[in-house]
mmCIF file of C-alpha atoms in Angstrom:
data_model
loop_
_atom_site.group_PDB
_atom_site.id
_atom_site.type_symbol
_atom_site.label_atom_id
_atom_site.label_comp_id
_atom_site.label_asym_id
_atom_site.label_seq_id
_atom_site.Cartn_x
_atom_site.Cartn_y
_atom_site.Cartn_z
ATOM 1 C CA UNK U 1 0.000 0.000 0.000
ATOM 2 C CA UNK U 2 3.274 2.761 0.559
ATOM 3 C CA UNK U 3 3.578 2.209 -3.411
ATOM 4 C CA UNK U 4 0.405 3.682 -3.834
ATOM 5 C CA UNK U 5 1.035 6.323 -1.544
ATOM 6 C CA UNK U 6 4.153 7.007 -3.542
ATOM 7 C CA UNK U 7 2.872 6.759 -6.402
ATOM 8 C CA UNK U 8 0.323 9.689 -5.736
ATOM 9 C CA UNK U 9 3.439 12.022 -4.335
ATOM 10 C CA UNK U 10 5.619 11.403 -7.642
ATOM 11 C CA UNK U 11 2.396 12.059 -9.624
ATOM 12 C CA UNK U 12 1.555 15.358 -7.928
ATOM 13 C CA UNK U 13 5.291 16.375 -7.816
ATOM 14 C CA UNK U 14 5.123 16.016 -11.904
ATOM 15 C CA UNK U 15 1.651 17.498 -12.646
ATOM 16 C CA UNK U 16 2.912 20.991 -10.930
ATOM 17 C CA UNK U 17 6.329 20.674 -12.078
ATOM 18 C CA UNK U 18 6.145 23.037 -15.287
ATOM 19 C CA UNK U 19 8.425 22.238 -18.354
ATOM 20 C CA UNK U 20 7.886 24.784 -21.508
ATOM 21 C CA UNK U 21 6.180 22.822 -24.379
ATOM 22 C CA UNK U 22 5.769 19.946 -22.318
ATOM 23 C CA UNK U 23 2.135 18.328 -22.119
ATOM 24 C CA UNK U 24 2.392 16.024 -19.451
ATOM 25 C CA UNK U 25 -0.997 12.873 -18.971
ATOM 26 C CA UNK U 26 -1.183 10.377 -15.837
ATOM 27 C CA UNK U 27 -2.826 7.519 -17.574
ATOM 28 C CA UNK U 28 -4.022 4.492 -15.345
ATOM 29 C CA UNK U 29 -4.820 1.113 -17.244
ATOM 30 C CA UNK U 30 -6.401 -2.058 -16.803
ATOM 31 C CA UNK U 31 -6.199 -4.583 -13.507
ATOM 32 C CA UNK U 32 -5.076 -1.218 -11.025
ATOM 33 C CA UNK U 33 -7.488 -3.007 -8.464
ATOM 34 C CA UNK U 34 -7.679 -6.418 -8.995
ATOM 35 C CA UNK U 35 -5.278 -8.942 -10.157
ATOM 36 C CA UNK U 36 -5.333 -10.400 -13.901
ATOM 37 C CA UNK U 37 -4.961 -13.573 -13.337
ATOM 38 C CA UNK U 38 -8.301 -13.083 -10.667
ATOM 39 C CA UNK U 39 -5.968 -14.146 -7.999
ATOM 40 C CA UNK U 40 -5.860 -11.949 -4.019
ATOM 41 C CA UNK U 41 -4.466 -8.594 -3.898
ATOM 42 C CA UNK U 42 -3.832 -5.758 -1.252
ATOM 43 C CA UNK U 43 -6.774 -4.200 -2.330
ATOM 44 C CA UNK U 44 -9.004 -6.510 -1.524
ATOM 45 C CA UNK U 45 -8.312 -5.393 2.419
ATOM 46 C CA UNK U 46 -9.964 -2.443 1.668
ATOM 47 C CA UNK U 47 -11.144 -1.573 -1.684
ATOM 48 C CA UNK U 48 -13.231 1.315 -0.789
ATOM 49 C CA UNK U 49 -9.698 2.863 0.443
ATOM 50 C CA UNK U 50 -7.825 1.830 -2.668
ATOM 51 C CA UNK U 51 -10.827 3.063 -4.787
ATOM 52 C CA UNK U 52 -10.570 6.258 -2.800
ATOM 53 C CA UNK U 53 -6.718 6.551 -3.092
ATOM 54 C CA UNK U 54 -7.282 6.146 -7.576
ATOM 55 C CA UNK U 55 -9.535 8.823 -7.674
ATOM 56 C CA UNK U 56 -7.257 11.141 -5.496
ATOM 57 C CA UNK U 57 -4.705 10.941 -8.446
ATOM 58 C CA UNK U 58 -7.035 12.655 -10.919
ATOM 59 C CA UNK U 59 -6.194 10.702 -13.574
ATOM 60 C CA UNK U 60 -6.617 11.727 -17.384
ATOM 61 C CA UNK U 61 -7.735 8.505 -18.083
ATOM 62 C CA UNK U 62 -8.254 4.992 -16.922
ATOM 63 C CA UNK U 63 -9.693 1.974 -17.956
ATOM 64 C CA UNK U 64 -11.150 0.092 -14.879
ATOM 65 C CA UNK U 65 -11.829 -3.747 -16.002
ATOM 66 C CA UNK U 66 -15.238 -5.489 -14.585
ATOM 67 C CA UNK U 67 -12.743 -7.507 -12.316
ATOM 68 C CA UNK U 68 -11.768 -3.623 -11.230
ATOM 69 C CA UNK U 69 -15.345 -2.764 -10.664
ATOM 70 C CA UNK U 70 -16.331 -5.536 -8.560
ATOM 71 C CA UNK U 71 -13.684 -4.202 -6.201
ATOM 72 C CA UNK U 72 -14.965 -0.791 -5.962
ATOM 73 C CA UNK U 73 -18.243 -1.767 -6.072
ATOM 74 C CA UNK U 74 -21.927 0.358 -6.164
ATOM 75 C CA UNK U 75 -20.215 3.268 -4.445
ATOM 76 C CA UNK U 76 -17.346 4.805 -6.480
ATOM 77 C CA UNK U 77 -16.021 7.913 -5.403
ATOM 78 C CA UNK U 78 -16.626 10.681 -7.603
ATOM 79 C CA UNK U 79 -13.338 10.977 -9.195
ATOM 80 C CA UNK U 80 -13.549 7.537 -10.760
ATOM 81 C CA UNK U 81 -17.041 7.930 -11.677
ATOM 82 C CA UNK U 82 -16.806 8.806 -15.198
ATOM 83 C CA UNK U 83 -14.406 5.676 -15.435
ATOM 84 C CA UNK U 84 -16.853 3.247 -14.169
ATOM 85 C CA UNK U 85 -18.662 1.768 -16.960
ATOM 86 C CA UNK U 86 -17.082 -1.615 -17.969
ATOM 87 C CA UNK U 87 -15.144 -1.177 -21.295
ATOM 88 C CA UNK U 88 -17.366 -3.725 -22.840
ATOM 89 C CA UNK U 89 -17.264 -1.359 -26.333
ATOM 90 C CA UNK U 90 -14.444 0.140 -28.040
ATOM 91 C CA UNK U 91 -14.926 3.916 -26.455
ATOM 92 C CA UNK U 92 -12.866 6.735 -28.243
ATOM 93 C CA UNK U 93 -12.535 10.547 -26.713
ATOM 94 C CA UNK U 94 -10.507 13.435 -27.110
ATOM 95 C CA UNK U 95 -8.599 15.446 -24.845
ATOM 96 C CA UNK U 96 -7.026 18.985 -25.636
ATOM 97 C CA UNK U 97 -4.062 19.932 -23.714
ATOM 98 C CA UNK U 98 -1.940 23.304 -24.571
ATOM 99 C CA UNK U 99 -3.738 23.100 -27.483
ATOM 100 C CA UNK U 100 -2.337 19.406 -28.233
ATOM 101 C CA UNK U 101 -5.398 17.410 -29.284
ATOM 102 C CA UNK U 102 -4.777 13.677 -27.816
ATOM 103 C CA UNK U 103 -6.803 10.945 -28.863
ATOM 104 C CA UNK U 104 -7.937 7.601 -26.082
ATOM 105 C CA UNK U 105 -9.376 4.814 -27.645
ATOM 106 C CA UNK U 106 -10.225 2.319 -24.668
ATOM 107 C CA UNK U 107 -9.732 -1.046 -25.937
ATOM 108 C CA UNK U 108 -13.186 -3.310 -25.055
ATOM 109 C CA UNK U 109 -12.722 -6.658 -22.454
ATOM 110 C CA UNK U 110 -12.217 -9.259 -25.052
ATOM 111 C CA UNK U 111 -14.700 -11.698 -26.106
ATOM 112 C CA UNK U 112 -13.274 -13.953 -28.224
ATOM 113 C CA UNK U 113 -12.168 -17.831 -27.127
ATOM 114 C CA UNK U 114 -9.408 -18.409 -25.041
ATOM 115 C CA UNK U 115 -9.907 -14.810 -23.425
ATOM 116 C CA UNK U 116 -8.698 -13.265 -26.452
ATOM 117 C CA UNK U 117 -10.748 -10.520 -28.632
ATOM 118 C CA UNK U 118 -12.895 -11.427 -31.836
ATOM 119 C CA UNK U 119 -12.251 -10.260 -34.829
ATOM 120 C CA UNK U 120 -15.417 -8.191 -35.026
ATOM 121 C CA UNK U 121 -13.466 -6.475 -31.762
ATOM 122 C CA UNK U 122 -10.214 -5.873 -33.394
ATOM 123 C CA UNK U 123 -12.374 -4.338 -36.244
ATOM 124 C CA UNK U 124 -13.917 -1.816 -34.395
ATOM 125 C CA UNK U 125 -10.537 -0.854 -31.997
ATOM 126 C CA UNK U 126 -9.086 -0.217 -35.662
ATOM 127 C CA UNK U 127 -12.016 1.931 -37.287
ATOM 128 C CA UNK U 128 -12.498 4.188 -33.924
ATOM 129 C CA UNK U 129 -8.572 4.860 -34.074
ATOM 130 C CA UNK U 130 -8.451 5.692 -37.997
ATOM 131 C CA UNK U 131 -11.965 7.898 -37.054
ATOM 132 C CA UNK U 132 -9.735 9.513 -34.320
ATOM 133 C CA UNK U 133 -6.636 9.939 -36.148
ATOM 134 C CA UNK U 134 -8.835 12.669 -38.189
ATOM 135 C CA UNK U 135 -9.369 14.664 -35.530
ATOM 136 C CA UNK U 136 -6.490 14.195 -33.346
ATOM 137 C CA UNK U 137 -2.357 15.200 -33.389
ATOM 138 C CA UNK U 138 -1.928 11.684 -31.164
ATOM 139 C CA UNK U 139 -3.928 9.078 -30.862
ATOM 140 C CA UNK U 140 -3.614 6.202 -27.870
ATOM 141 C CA UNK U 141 -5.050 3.119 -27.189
ATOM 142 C CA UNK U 142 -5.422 1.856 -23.761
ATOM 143 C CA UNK U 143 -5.649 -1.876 -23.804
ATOM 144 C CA UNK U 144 -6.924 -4.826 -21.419
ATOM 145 C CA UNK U 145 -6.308 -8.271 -24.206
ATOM 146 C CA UNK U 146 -2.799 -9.293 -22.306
ATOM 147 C CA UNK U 147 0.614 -9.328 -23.980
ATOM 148 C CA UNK U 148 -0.406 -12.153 -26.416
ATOM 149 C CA UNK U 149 -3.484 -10.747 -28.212
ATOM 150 C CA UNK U 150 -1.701 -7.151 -28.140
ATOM 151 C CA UNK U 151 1.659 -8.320 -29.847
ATOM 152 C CA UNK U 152 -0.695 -10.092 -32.661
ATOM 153 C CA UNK U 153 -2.966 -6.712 -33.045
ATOM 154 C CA UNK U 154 0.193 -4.385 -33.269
ATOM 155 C CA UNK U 155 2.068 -7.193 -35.954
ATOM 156 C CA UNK U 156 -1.472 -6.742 -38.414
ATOM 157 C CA UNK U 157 0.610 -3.484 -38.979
ATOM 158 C CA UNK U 158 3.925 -3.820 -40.160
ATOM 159 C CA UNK U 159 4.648 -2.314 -43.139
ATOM 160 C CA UNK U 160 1.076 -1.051 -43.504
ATOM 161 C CA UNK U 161 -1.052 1.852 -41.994
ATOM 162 C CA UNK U 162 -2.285 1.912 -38.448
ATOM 163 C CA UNK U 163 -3.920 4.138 -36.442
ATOM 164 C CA UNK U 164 -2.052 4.264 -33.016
ATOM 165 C CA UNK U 165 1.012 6.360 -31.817
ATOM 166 C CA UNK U 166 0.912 4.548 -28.500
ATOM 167 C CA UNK U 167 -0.548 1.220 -27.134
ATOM 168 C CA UNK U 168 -0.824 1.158 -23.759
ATOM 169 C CA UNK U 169 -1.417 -2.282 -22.990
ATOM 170 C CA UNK U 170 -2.163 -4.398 -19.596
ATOM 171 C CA UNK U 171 -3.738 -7.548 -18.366
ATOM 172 C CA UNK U 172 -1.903 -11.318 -18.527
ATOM 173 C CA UNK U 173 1.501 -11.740 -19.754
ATOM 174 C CA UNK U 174 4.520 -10.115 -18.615
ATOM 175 C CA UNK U 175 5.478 -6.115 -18.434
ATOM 176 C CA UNK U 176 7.863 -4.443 -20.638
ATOM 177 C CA UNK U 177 9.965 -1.293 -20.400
ATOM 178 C CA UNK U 178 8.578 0.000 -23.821
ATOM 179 C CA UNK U 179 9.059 -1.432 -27.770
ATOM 180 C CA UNK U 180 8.941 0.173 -30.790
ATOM 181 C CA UNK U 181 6.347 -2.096 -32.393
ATOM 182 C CA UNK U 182 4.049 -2.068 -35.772
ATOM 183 C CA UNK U 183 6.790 -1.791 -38.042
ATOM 184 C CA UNK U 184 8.193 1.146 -35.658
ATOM 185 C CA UNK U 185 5.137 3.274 -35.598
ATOM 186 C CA UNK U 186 3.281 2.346 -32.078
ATOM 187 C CA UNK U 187 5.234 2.926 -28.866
ATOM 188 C CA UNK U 188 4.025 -0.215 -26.543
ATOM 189 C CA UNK U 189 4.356 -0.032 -23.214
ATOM 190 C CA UNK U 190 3.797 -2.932 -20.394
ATOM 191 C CA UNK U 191 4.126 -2.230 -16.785
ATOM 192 C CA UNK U 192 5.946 -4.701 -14.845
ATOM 193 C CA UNK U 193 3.538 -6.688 -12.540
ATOM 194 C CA UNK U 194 2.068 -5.341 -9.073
ATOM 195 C CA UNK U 195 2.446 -1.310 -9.596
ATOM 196 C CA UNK U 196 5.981 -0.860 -8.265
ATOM 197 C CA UNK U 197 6.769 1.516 -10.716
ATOM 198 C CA UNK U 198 5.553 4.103 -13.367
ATOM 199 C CA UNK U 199 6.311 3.833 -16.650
ATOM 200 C CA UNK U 200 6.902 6.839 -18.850
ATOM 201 C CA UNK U 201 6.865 7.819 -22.870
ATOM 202 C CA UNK U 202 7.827 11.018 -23.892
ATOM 203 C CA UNK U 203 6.753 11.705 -28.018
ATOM 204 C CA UNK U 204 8.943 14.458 -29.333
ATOM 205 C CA UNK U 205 7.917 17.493 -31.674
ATOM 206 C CA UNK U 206 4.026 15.946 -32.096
ATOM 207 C CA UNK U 207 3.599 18.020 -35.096
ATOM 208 C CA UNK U 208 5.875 16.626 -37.115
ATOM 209 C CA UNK U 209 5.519 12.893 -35.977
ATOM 210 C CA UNK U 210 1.866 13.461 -38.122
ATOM 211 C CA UNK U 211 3.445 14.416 -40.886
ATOM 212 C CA UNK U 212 6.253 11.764 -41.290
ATOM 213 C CA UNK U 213 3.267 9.218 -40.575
ATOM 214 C CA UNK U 214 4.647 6.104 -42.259
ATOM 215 C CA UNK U 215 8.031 6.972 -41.318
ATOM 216 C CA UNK U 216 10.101 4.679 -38.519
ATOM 217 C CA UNK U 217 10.364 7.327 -35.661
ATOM 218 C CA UNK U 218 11.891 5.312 -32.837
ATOM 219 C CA UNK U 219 14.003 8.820 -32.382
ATOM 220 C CA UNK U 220 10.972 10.807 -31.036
ATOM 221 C CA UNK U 221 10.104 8.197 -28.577
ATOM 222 C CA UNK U 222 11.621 7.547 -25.082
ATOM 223 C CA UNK U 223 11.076 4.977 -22.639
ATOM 224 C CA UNK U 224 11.520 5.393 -19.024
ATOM 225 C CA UNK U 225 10.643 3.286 -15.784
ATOM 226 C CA UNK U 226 10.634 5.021 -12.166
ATOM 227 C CA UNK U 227 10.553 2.936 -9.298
ATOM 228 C CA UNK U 228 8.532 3.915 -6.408
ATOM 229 C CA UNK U 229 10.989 3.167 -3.683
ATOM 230 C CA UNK U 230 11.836 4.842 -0.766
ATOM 231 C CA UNK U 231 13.258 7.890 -2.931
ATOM 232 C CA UNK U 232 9.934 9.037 -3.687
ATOM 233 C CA UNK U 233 8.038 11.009 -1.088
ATOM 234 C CA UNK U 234 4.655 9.462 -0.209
ATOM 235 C CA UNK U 235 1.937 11.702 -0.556
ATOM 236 C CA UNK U 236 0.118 12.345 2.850
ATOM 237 C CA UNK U 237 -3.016 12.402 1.843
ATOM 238 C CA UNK U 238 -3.399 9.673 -0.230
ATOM 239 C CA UNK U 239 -1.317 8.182 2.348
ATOM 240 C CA UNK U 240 -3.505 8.608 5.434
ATOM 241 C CA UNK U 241 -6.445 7.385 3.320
ATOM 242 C CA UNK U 242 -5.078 3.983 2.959
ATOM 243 C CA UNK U 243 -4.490 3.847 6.168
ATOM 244 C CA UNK U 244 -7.976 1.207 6.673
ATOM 245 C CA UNK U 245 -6.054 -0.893 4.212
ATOM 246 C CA UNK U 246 -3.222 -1.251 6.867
ATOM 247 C CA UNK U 247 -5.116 -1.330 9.766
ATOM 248 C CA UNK U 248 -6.649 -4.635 8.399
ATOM 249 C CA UNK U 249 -3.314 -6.141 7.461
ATOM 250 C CA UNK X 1 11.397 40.343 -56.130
ATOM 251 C CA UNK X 2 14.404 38.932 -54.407
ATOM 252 C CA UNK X 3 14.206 41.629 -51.277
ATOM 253 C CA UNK X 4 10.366 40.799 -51.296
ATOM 254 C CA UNK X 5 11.639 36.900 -51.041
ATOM 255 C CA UNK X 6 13.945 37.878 -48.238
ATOM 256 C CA UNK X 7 11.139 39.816 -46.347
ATOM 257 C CA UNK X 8 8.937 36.899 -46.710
ATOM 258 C CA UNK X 9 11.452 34.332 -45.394
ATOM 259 C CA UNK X 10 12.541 36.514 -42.206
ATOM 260 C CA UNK X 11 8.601 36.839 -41.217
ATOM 261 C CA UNK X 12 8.298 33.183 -41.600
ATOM 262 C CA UNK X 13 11.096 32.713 -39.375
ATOM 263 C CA UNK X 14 10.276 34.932 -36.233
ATOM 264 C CA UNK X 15 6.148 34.518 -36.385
ATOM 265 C CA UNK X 16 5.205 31.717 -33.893
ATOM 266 C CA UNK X 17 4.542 28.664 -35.697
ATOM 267 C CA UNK X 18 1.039 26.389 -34.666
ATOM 268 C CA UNK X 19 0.341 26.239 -30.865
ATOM 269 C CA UNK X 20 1.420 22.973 -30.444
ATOM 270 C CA UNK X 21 4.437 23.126 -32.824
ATOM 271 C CA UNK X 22 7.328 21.113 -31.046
ATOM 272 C CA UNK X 23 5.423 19.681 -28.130
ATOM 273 C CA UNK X 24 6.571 16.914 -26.057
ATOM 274 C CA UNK X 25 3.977 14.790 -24.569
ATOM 275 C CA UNK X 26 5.055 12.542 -21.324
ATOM 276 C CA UNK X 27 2.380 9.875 -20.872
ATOM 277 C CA UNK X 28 2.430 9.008 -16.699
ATOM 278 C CA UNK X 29 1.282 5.112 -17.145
ATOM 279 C CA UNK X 30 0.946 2.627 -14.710
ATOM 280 C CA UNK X 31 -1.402 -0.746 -14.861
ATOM 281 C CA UNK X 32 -1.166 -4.437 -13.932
ATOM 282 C CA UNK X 33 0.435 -7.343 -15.605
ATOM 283 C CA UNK X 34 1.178 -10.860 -14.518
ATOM 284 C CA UNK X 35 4.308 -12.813 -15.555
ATOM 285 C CA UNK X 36 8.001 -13.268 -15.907
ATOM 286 C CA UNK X 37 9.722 -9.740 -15.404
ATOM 287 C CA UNK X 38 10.935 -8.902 -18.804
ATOM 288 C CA UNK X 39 13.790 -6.470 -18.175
ATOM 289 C CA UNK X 40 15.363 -5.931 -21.476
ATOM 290 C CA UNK X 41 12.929 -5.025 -24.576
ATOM 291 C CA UNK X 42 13.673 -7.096 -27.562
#
């Protein structure tokens, strides 16, 4: 539970830490609550804390999986009320930042056999990024299908045109630091297991990433993983409302 | 024509460009995965 506690202090410290021409998002994916593999987790202690503790971090986005849901159950606190309806569609929005219009497509729970999503699914994740790439300077896809189903959506790509700058994937299989995938065109990102650290991909000079679209750009793109040890400052806060989550330890 | 060209060039230079014209984005990301730890990319 401290790594949640840190995790809120090194968000806050980099949402008021200004950088000129520098549009920083605090994006929280699939599984935050519960495990993927349905096995126990800390939150289960004292979800209503956890749930709590998510919605203190005022995320951008997040994609909360039914698994998720079950945890925080009928009452969700109102910051992760507009993230509470199961992803069972693909759901696309737009966010403007500094004037940087930034495209989420949340991936829907796969349907398909073996836990893996139908074709019909992949379909649709493809049309509502293309729809979005209109509109948008970057366009992201926030994904719960696992490492297996997401290496086989971003390899329909290679050599061909795809709609996502970044794949931000989650949900069984193991955590990377960051690929350059789809023939170098999506930045994919994995978290390592159990939320020890936060991952980070900075995209260089948007503007001119659109216009070299088909181009390999692993140049603009960097990769980088910060632990959330004892280097971090917890923040107090988010700290003293997980504290029912210890008490029941 | 050519000091017209010149003009032309210089304005193009010094007027600010599109608002979001060189703009980093950091994406903050954290999830849940289950598996092997996978420390070097491939």
């Amino acid at each position: 539970m401290g790594g949640l506690a840190r995790r809120a202090g090194f968000i806050e410290s980099m949402r008021t830490k200004a950088e000129k021409g520098v549009v920083r998002l605090f994006v929280a994916g699939p599984f935050e609550l519960a495990a993927p593999d349905g096995g126990k987790v800390p939150a289960m202690r004292a979800p209503g804390a956890v749930a709590r503790a998510h919605a203190a971090m005022r995320y951008d986005a997040m994609l909360l999986t039914p698994a998720d849901l079950a945890l925080v159950g009928d009452s969700a606190p109102k910051g992760l009320a507009r993230w509470t309806t199961a992803p069972m569609q693909v759901k696309g929005e737009i966010l403007v930042r500094s004037g940087l219009r930034i495209a989420f497509v949340r991936f829907p729970m796969p349907t398909g056999t073996d836990g893996r999503p139908t074709e019909q699914q992949t379909r649709e994740v493809v049309a509502e990024g293309f729809h979005l790439r209109g509109e948008a300077d970057v366009v992201i896809g926030i994904s719960p299908w696992g490492v297996s189903a997401e290496q086989a959506f971003l390899g329909h790509f290679s050599g061909s045109a795809q709609p996502f700058d970044v794949l931000l994937g989650g949900g069984p299989g193991p955590g990377h630091g960051g690929k350059m995938a789809a023939g170098g065109f999506t930045a994919w990102l994995r978290p390592y297991a159990q939320g020890k650290t936060v991952h980070v991909i900075r995209l260089e000079n948007i503007p001119k990433r659109q216009r070299q679209a088909q181009a390999k750009r692993e140049v603009d793109v960097r990769f980088d993983v910060v632990s959330l040890d004892d280097k971090i400052s917890a923040d107090q806060v988010v700290d003293a409302l997980l504290a029912p989550a210890r008490a029941s330890n | 024509m050519t000091r017209g060209l010149l003009t032309i060039l210089v304005l193009l230079a010094i007027l600010p460009g599109p608002a979001n014209a060189g703009q980093a984005l950091e994406i903050y990301y954290t999830s849940n995965t289950n598996g092997e730890y996978a420390p070097c990319p491939t």
